[in-house]
């Protein structure tokens, strides 16, 4: 039987989170954790957050292809390797650098040169803050 095709978004999703942002995890096992965005994957709608969604890889000792001075293969030591796994962008919120609270992201145009470039920038959605996130 043919397996039903997984529907994947064809267009990359526009993420509101960017590499380098400080974000807070709002759901899942790392809820409440904050970390820097190491990478954003708009195609998968996922982000890689430092220290969040850690997975443990167990690796075995294995011989490397390079031979050592004695001619014998050198051994790459195995063990537990902890690394971050990407999590859904919807599970994180950007932490506003001005008010230090996780916030939804709004967009605004740069004052003054609205007609020239219409450069959008991201703003904090807290009504008492509204500072730029970029
Ligand atoms: Zn704010």
PDB file of N, CA, C and O and ligand atoms in Angstrom, residues 96 98-99 101 124 126 129-131, ligand 1:
ATOM      1  N   UNK A  96      11.732  40.436  24.776  1.00  0.00           N
ATOM      2  CA  UNK A  96      11.988  41.832  24.437  1.00  0.00           C
ATOM      3  C   UNK A  96      13.238  42.324  25.166  1.00  0.00           C
ATOM      4  O   UNK A  96      13.330  42.197  26.379  1.00  0.00           O
ATOM      5  N   UNK A  98      14.113  45.240  25.768  1.00  0.00           N
ATOM      6  CA  UNK A  98      13.849  46.442  26.559  1.00  0.00           C
ATOM      7  C   UNK A  98      13.131  46.127  27.862  1.00  0.00           C
ATOM      8  O   UNK A  98      13.522  46.590  28.927  1.00  0.00           O
ATOM      9  N   UNK A  99      12.080  45.303  27.808  1.00  0.00           N
ATOM     10  CA  UNK A  99      11.310  45.046  29.028  1.00  0.00           C
ATOM     11  C   UNK A  99      11.542  43.643  29.578  1.00  0.00           C
ATOM     12  O   UNK A  99      10.990  43.286  30.607  1.00  0.00           O
ATOM     13  N   UNK A 101      10.532  40.802  28.855  1.00  0.00           N
ATOM     14  CA  UNK A 101       9.412  39.883  28.916  1.00  0.00           C
ATOM     15  C   UNK A 101       9.251  39.204  27.566  1.00  0.00           C
ATOM     16  O   UNK A 101       9.510  39.813  26.531  1.00  0.00           O
ATOM     17  N   UNK A 124       7.999  45.118  20.122  1.00  0.00           N
ATOM     18  CA  UNK A 124       7.393  44.463  21.278  1.00  0.00           C
ATOM     19  C   UNK A 124       5.920  44.811  21.311  1.00  0.00           C
ATOM     20  O   UNK A 124       5.534  45.955  21.134  1.00  0.00           O
ATOM     21  N   UNK A 126       3.894  44.512  23.901  1.00  0.00           N
ATOM     22  CA  UNK A 126       3.376  44.983  25.174  1.00  0.00           C
ATOM     23  C   UNK A 126       3.021  46.451  25.025  1.00  0.00           C
ATOM     24  O   UNK A 126       3.844  47.262  24.596  1.00  0.00           O
ATOM     25  N   UNK A 129       5.284  49.029  26.342  1.00  0.00           N
ATOM     26  CA  UNK A 129       6.698  48.995  25.920  1.00  0.00           C
ATOM     27  C   UNK A 129       6.810  49.442  24.460  1.00  0.00           C
ATOM     28  O   UNK A 129       7.119  50.587  24.173  1.00  0.00           O
ATOM     29  N   UNK A 130       6.522  48.521  23.532  1.00  0.00           N
ATOM     30  CA  UNK A 130       6.508  48.897  22.130  1.00  0.00           C
ATOM     31  C   UNK A 130       7.863  49.190  21.518  1.00  0.00           C
ATOM     32  O   UNK A 130       7.957  49.751  20.444  1.00  0.00           O
ATOM     33  N   UNK A 131       8.914  48.788  22.222  1.00  0.00           N
ATOM     34  CA  UNK A 131      10.264  49.070  21.716  1.00  0.00           C
ATOM     35  C   UNK A 131      10.623  48.127  20.569  1.00  0.00           C
ATOM     36  O   UNK A 131      10.058  47.039  20.432  1.00  0.00           O
TER      37      UNK A 131
HETATM   38 ZN1  LIG B   1       9.046  45.163  25.531  1.00  0.00          ZN
END
